[in-house]
PDB file of N, CA and C in Angstrom:
ATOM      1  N   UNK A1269       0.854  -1.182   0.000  1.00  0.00           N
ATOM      2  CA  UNK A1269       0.000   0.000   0.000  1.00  0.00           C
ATOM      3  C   UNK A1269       0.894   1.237   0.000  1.00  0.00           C
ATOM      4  N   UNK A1270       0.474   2.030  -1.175  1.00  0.00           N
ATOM      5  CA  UNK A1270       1.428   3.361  -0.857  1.00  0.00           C
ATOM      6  C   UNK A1270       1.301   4.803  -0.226  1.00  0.00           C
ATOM      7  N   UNK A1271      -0.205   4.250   1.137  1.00  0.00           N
ATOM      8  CA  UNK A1271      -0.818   5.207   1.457  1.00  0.00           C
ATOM      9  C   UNK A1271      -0.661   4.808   3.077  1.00  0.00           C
ATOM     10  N   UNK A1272      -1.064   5.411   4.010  1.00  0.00           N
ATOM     11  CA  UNK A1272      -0.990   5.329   5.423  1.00  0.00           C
ATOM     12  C   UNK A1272      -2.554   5.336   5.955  1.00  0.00           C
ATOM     13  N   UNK A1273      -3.426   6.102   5.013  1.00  0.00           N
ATOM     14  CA  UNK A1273      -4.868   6.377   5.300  1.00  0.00           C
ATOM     15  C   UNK A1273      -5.356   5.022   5.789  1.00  0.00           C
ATOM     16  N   UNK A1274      -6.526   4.631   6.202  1.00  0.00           N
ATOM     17  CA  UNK A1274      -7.071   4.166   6.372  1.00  0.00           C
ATOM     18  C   UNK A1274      -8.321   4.251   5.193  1.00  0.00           C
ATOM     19  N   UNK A1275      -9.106   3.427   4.867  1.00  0.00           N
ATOM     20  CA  UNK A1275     -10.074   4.295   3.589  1.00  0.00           C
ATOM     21  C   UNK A1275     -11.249   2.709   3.620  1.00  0.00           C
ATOM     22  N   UNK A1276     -11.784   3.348   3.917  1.00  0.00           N
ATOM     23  CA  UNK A1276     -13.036   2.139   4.213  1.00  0.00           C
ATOM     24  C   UNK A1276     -14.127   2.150   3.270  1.00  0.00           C
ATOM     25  N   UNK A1277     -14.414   1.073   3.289  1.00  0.00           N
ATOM     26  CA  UNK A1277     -15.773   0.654   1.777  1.00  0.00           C
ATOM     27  C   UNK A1277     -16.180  -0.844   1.601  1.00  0.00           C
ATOM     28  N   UNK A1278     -16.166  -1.484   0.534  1.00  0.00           N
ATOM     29  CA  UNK A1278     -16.415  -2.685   0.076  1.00  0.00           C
ATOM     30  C   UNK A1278     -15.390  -2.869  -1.084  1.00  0.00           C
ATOM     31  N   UNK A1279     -14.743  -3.815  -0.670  1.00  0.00           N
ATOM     32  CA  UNK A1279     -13.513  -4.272  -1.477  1.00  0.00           C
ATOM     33  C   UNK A1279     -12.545  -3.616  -1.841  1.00  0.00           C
ATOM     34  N   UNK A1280     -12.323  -2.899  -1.032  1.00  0.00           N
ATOM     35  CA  UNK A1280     -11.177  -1.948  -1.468  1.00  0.00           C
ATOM     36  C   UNK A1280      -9.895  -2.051  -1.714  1.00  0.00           C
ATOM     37  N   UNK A1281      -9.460  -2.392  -2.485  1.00  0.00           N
ATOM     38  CA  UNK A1281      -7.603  -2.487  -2.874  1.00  0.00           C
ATOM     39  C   UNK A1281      -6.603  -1.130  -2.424  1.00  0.00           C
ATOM     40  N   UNK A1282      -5.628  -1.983  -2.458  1.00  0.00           N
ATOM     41  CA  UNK A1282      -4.701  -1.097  -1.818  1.00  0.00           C
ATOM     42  C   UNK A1282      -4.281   0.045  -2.726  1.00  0.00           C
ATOM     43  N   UNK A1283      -5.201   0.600  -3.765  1.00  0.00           N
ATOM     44  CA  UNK A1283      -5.142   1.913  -4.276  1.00  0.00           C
ATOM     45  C   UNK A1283      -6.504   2.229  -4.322  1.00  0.00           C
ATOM     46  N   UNK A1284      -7.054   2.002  -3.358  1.00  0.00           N
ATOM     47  CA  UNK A1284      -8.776   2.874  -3.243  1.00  0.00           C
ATOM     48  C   UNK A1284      -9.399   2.183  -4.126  1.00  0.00           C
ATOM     49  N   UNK A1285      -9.271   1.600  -4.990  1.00  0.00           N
ATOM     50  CA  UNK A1285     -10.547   1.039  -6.015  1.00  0.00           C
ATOM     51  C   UNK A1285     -11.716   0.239  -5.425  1.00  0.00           C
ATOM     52  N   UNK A1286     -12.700   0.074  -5.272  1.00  0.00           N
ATOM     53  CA  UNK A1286     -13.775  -0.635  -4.727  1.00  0.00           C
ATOM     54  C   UNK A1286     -14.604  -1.734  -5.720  1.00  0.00           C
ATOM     55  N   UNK A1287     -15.785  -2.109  -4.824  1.00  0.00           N
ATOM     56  CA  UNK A1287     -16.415  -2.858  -5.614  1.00  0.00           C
ATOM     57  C   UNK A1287     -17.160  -2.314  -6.411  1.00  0.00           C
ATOM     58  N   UNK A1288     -17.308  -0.708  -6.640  1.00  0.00           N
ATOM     59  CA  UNK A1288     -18.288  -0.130  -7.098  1.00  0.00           C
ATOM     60  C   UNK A1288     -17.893   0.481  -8.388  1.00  0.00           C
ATOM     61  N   UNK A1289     -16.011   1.048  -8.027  1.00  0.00           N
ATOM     62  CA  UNK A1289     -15.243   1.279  -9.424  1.00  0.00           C
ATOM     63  C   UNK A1289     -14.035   1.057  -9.312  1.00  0.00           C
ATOM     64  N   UNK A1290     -13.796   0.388 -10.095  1.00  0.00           N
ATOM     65  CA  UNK A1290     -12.695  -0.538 -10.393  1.00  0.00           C
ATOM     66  C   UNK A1290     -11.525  -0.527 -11.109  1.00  0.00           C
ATOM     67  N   UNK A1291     -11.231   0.442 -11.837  1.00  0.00           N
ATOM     68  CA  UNK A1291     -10.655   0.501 -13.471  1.00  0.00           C
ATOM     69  C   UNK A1291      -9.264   1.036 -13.147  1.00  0.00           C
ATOM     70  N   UNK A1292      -8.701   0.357 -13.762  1.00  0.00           N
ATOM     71  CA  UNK A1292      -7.260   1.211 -13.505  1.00  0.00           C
ATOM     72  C   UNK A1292      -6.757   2.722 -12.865  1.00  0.00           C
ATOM     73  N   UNK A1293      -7.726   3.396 -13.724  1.00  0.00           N
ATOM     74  CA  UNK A1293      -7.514   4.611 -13.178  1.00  0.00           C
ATOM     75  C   UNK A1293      -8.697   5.207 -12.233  1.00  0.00           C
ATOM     76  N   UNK A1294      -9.248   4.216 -11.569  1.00  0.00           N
ATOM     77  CA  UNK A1294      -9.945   4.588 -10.087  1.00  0.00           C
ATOM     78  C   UNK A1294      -9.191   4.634  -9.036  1.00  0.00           C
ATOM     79  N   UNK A1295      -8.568   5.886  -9.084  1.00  0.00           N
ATOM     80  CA  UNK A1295      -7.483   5.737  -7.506  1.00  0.00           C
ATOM     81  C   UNK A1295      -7.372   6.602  -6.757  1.00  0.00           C
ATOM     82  N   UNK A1296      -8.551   7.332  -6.589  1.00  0.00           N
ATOM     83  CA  UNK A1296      -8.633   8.515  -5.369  1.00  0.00           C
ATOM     84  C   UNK A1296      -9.728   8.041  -4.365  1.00  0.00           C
ATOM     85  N   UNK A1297      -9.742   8.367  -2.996  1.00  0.00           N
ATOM     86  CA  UNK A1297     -10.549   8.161  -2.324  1.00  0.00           C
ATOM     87  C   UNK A1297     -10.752   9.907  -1.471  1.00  0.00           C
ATOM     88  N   UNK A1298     -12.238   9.776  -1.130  1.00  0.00           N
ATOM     89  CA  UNK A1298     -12.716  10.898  -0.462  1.00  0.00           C
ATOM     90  C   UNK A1298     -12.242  11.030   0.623  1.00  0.00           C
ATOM     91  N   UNK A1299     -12.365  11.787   1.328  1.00  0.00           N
ATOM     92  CA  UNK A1299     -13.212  12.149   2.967  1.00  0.00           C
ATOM     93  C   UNK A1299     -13.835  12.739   3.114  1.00  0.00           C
ATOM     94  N   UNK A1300     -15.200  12.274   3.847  1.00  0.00           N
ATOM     95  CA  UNK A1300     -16.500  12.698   3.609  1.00  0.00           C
ATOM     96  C   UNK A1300     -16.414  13.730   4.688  1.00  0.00           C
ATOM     97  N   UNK A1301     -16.980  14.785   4.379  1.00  0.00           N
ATOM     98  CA  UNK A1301     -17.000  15.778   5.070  1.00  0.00           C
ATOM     99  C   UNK A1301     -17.922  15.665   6.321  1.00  0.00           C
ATOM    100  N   UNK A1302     -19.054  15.179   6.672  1.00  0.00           N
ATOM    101  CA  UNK A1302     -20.048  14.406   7.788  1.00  0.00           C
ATOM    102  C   UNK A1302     -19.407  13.891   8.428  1.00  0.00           C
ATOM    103  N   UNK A1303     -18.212  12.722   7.951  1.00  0.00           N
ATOM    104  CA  UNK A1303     -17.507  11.869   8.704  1.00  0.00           C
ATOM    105  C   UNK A1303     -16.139  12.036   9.524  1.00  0.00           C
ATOM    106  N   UNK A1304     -15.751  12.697   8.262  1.00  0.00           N
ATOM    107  CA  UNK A1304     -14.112  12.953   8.152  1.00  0.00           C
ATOM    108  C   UNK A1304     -13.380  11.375   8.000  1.00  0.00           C
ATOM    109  N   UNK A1305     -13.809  10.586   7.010  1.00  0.00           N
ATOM    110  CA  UNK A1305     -13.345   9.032   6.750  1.00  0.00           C
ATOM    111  C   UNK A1305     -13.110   9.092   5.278  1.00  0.00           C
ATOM    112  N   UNK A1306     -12.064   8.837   5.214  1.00  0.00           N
ATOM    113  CA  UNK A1306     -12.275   8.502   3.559  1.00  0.00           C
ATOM    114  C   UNK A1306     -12.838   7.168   3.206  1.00  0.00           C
ATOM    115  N   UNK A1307     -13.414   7.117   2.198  1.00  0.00           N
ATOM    116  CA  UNK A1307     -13.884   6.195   1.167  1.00  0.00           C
ATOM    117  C   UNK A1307     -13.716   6.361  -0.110  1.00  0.00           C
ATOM    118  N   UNK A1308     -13.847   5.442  -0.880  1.00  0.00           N
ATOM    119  CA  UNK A1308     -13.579   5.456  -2.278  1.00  0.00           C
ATOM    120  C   UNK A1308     -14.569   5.654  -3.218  1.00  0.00           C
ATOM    121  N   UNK A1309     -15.749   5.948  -2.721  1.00  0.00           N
ATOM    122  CA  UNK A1309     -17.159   6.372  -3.626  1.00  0.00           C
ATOM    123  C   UNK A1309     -18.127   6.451  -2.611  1.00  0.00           C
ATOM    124  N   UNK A1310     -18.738   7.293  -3.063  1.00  0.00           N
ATOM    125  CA  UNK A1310     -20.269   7.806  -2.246  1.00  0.00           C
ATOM    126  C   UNK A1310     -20.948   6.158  -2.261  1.00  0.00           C
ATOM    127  N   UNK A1311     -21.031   5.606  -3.113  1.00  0.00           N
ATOM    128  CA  UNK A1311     -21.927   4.248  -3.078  1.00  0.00           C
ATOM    129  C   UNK A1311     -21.332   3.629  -1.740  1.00  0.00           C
ATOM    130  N   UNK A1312     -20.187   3.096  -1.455  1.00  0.00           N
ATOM    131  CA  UNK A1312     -19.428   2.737  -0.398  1.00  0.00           C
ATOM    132  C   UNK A1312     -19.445   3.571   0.919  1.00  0.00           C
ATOM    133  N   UNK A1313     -19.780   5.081   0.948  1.00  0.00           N
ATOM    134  CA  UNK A1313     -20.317   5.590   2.005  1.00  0.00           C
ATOM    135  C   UNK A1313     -21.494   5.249   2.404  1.00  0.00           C
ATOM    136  N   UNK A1314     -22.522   4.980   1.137  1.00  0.00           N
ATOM    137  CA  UNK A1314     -24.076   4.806   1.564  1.00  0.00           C
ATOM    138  C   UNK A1314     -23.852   3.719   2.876  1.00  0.00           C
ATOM    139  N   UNK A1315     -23.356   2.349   1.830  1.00  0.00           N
ATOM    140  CA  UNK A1315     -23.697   1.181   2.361  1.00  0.00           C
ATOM    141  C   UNK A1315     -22.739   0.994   4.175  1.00  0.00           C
ATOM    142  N   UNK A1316     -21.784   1.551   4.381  1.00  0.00           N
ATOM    143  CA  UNK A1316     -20.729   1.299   5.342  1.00  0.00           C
ATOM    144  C   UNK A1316     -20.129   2.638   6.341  1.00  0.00           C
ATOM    145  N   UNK A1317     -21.163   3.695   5.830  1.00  0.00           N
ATOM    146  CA  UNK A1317     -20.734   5.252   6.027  1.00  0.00           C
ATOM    147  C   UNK A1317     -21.640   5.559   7.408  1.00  0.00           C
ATOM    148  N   UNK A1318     -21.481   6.613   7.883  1.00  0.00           N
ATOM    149  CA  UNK A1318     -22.052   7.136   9.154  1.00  0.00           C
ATOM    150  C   UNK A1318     -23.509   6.936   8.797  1.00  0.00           C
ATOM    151  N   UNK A1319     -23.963   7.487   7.717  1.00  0.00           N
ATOM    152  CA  UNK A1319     -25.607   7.677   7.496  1.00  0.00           C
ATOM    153  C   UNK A1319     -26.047   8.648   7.428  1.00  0.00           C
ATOM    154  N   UNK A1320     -25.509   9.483   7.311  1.00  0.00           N
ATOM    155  CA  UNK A1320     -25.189  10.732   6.825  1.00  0.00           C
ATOM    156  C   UNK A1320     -24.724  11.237   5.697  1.00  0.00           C
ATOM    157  N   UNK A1321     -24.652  12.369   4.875  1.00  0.00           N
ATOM    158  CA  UNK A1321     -23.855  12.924   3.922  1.00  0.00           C
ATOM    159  C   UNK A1321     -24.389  13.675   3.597  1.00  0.00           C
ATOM    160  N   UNK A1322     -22.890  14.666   3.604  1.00  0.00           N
ATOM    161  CA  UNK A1322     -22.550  16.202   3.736  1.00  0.00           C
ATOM    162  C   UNK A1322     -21.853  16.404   2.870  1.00  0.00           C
ATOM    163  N   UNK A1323     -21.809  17.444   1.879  1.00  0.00           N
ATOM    164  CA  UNK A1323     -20.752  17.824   0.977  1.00  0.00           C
ATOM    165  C   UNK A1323     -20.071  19.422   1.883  1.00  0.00           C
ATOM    166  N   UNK A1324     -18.267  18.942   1.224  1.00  0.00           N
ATOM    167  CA  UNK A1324     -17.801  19.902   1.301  1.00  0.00           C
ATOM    168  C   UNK A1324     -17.780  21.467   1.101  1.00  0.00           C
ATOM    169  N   UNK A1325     -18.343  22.342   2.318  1.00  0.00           N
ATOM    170  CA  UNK A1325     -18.657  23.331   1.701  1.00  0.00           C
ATOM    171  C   UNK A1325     -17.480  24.309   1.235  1.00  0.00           C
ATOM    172  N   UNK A1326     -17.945  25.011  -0.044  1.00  0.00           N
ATOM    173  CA  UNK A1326     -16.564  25.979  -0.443  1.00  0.00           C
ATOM    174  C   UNK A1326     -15.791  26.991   0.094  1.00  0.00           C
ATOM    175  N   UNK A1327     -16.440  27.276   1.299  1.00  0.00           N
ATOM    176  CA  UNK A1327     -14.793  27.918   2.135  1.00  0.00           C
ATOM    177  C   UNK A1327     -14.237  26.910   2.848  1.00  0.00           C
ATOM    178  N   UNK A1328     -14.610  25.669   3.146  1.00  0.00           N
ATOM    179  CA  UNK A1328     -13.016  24.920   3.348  1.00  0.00           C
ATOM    180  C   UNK A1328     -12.473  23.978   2.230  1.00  0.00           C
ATOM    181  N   UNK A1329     -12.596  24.144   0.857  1.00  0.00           N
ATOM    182  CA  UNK A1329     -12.027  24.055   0.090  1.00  0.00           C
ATOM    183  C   UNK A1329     -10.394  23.848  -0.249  1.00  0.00           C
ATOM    184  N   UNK A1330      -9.749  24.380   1.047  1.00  0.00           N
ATOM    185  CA  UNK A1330      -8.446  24.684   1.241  1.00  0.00           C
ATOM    186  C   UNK A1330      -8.146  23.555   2.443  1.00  0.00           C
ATOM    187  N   UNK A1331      -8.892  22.136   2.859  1.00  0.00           N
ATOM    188  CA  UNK A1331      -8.901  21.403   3.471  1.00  0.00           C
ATOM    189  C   UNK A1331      -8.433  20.201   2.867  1.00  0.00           C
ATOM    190  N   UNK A1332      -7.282  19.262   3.087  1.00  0.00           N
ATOM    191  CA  UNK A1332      -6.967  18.236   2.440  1.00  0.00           C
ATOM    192  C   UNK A1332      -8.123  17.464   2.460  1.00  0.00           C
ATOM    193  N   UNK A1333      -9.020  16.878   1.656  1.00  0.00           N
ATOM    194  CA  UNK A1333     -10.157  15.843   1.471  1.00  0.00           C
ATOM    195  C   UNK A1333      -9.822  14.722   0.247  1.00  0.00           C
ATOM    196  N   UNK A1334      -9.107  14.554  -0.491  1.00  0.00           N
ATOM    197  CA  UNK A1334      -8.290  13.525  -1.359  1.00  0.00           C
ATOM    198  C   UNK A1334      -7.718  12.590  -1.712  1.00  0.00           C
ATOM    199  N   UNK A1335      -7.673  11.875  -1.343  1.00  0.00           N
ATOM    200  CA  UNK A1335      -6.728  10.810  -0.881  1.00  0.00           C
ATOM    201  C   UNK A1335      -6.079  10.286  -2.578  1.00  0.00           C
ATOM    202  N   UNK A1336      -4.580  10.448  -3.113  1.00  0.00           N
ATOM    203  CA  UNK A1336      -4.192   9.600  -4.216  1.00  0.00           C
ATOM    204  C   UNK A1336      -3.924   8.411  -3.872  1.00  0.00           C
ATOM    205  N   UNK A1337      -4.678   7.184  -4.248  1.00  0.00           N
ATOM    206  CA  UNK A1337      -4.190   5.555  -3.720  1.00  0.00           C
ATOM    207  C   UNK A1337      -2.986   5.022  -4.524  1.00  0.00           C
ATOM    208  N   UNK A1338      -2.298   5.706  -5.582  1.00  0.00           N
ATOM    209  CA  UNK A1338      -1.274   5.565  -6.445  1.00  0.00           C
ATOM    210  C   UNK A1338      -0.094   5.614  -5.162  1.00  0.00           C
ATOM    211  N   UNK A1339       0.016   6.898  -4.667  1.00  0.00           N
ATOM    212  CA  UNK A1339       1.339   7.453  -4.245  1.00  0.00           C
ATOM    213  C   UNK A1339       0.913   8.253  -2.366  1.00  0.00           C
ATOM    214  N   UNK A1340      -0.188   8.360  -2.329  1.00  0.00           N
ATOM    215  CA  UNK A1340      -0.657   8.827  -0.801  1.00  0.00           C
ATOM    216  C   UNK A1340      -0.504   9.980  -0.480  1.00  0.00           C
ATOM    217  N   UNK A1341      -0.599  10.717  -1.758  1.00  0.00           N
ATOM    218  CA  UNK A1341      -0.609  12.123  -1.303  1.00  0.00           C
ATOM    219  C   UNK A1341      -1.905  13.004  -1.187  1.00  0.00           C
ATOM    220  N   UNK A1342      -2.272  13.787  -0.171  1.00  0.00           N
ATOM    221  CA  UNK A1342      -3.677  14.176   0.175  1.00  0.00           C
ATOM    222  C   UNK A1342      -3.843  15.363  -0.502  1.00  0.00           C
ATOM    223  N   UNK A1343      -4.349  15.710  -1.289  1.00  0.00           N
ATOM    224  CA  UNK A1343      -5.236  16.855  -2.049  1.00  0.00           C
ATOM    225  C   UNK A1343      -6.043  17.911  -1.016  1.00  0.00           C
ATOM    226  N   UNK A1344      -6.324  19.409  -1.162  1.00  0.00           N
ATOM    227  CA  UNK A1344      -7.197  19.812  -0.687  1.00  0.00           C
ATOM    228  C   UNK A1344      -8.346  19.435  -1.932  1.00  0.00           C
ATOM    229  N   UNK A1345      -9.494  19.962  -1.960  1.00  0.00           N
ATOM    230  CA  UNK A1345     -10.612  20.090  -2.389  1.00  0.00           C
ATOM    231  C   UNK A1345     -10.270  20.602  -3.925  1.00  0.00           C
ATOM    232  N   UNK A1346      -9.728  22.161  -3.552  1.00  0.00           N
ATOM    233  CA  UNK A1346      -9.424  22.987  -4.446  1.00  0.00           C
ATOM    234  C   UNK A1346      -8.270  22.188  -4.959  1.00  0.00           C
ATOM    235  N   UNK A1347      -7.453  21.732  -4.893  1.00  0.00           N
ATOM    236  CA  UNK A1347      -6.757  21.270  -5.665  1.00  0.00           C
ATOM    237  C   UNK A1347      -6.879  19.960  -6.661  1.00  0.00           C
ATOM    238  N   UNK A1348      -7.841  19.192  -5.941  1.00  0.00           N
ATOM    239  CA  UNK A1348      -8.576  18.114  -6.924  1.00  0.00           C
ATOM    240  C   UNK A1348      -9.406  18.752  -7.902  1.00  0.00           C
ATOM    241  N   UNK A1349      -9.964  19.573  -7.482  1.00  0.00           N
ATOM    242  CA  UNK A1349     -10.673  20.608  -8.477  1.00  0.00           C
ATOM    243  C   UNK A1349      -9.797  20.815 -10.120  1.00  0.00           C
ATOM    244  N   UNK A1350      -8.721  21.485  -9.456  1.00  0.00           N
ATOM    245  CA  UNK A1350      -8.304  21.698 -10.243  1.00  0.00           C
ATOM    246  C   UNK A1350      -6.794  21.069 -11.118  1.00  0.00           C
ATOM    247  N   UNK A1351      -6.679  19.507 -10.684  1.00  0.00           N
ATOM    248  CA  UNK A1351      -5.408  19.153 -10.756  1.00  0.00           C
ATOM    249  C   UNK A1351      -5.591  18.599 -12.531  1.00  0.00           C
ATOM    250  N   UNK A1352      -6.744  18.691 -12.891  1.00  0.00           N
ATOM    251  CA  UNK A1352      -6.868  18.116 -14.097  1.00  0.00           C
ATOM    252  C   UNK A1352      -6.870  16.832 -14.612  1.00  0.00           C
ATOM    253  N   UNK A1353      -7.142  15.838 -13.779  1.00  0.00           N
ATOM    254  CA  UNK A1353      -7.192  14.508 -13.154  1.00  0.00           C
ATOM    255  C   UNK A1353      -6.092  13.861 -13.505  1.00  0.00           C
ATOM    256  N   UNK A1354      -4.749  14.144 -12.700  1.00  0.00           N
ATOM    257  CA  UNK A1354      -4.147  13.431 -12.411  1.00  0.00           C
ATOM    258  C   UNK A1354      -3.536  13.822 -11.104  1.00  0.00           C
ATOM    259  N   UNK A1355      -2.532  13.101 -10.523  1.00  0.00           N
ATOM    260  CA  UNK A1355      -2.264  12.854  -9.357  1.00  0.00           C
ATOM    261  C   UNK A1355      -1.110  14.610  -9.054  1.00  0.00           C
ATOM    262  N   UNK A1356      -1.122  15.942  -8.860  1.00  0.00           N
ATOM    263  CA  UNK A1356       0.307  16.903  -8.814  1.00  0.00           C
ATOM    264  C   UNK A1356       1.433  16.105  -8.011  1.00  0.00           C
ATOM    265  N   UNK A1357       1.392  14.933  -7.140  1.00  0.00           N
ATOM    266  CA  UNK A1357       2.626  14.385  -6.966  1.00  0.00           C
ATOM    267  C   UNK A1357       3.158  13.730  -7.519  1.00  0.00           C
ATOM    268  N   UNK A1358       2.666  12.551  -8.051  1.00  0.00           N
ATOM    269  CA  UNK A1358       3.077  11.570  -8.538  1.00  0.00           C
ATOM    270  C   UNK A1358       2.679  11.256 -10.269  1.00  0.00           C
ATOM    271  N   UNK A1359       1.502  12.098 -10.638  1.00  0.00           N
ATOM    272  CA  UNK A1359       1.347  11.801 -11.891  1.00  0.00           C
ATOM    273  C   UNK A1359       0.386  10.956 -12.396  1.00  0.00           C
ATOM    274  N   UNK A1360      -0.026  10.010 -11.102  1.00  0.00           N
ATOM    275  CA  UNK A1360      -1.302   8.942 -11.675  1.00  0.00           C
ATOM    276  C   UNK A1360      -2.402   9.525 -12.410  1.00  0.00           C
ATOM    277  N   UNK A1361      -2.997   8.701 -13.279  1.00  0.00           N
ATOM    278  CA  UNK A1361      -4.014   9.698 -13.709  1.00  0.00           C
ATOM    279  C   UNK A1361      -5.115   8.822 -12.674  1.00  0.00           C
ATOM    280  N   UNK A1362      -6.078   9.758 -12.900  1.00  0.00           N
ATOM    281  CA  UNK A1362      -7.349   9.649 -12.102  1.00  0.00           C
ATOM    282  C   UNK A1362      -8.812   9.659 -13.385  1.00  0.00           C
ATOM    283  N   UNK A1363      -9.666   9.033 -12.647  1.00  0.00           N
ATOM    284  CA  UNK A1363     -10.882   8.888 -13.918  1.00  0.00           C
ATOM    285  C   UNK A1363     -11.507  10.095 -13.854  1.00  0.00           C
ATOM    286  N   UNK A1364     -11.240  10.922 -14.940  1.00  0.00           N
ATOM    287  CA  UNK A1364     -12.045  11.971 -15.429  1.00  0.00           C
ATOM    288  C   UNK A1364     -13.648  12.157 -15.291  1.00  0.00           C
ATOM    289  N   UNK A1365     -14.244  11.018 -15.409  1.00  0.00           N
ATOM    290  CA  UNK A1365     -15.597  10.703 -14.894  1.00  0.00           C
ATOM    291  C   UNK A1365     -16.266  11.066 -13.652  1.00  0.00           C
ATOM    292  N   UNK A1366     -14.975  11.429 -12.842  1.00  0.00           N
ATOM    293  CA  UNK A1366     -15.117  11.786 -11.686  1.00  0.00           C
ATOM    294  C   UNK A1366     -16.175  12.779 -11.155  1.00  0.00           C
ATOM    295  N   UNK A1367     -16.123  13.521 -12.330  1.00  0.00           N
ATOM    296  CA  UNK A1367     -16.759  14.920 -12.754  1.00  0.00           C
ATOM    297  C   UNK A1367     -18.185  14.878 -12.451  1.00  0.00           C
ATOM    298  N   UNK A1368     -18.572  13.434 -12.819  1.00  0.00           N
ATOM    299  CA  UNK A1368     -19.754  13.677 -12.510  1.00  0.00           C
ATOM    300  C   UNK A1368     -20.500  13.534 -11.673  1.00  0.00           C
ATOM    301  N   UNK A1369     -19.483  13.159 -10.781  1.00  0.00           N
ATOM    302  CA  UNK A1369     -19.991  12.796  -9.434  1.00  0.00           C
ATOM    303  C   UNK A1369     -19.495  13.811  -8.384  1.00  0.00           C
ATOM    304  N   UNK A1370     -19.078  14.853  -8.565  1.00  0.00           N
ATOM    305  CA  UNK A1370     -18.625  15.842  -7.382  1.00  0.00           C
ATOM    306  C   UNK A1370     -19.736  16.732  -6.834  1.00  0.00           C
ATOM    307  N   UNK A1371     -20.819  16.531  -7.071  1.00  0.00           N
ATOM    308  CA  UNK A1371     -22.178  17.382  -6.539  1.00  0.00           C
ATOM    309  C   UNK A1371     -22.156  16.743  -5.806  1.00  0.00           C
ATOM    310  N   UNK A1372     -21.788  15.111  -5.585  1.00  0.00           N
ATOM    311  CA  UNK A1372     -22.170  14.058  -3.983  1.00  0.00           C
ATOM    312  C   UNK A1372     -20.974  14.664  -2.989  1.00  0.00           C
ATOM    313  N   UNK A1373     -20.254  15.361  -3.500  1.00  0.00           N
ATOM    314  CA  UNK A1373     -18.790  15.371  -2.506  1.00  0.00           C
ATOM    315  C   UNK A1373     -18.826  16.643  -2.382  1.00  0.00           C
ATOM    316  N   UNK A1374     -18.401  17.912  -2.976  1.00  0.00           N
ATOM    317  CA  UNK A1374     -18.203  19.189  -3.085  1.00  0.00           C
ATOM    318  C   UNK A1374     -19.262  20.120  -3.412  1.00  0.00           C
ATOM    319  N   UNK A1375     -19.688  21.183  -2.314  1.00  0.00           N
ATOM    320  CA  UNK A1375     -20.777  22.339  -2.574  1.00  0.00           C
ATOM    321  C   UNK A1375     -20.392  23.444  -3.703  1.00  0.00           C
TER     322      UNK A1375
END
């Protein structure tokens, strides 16, 4: 594992990928702002998560919430925002698809 996090879900490999997404380049995990836990998809929060969910609101944006499962480096908000999906440390790319799911994570 090239991360220290802890990152909880359903099936999770040792680069965040779950049972829910899987693909090579599925390798970021959240932290849910309700919880403060990362997980690797809102689906995996539903089922194993507080029971709750809260998106990040945009003045703490400047809060590491990110997790890269490539290399373990933590992202703020704003910087996943804007890293252009890949990893600014290490370079992994990340699934662009991501996109469409950041209304579950980020206000």
């Amino acid at each position: 594992m090239a991360h220290t996090q802890e990152v909880k879900g359903i099936d999770v490999d040792p680069e965040t990928r779950c049972a829910h997404y899987h693909s090579e380049i599925d390798r970021i995990a959240i932290k849910f702002y309700c919880c403060g836990i990362y997980y690797p998809c809102f689906e995996c929060h539903q089922a194993t998560g507080c029971g709750s969910s809260e998106v990040w609101p945009k003045e703490r944006f400047d809060e590491k919430a990110v997790l890269c499962g490539s290399c373990g480096h933590e992202l703020t908000v704003a910087e996943y925002l804007d890293c252009h999906s890949s990893c600014p440390a290490c370079s992994a790319p990340f699934n662009p698809g991501c996109t469409l799911h950041k209304h579950l994570y980020f206000g």
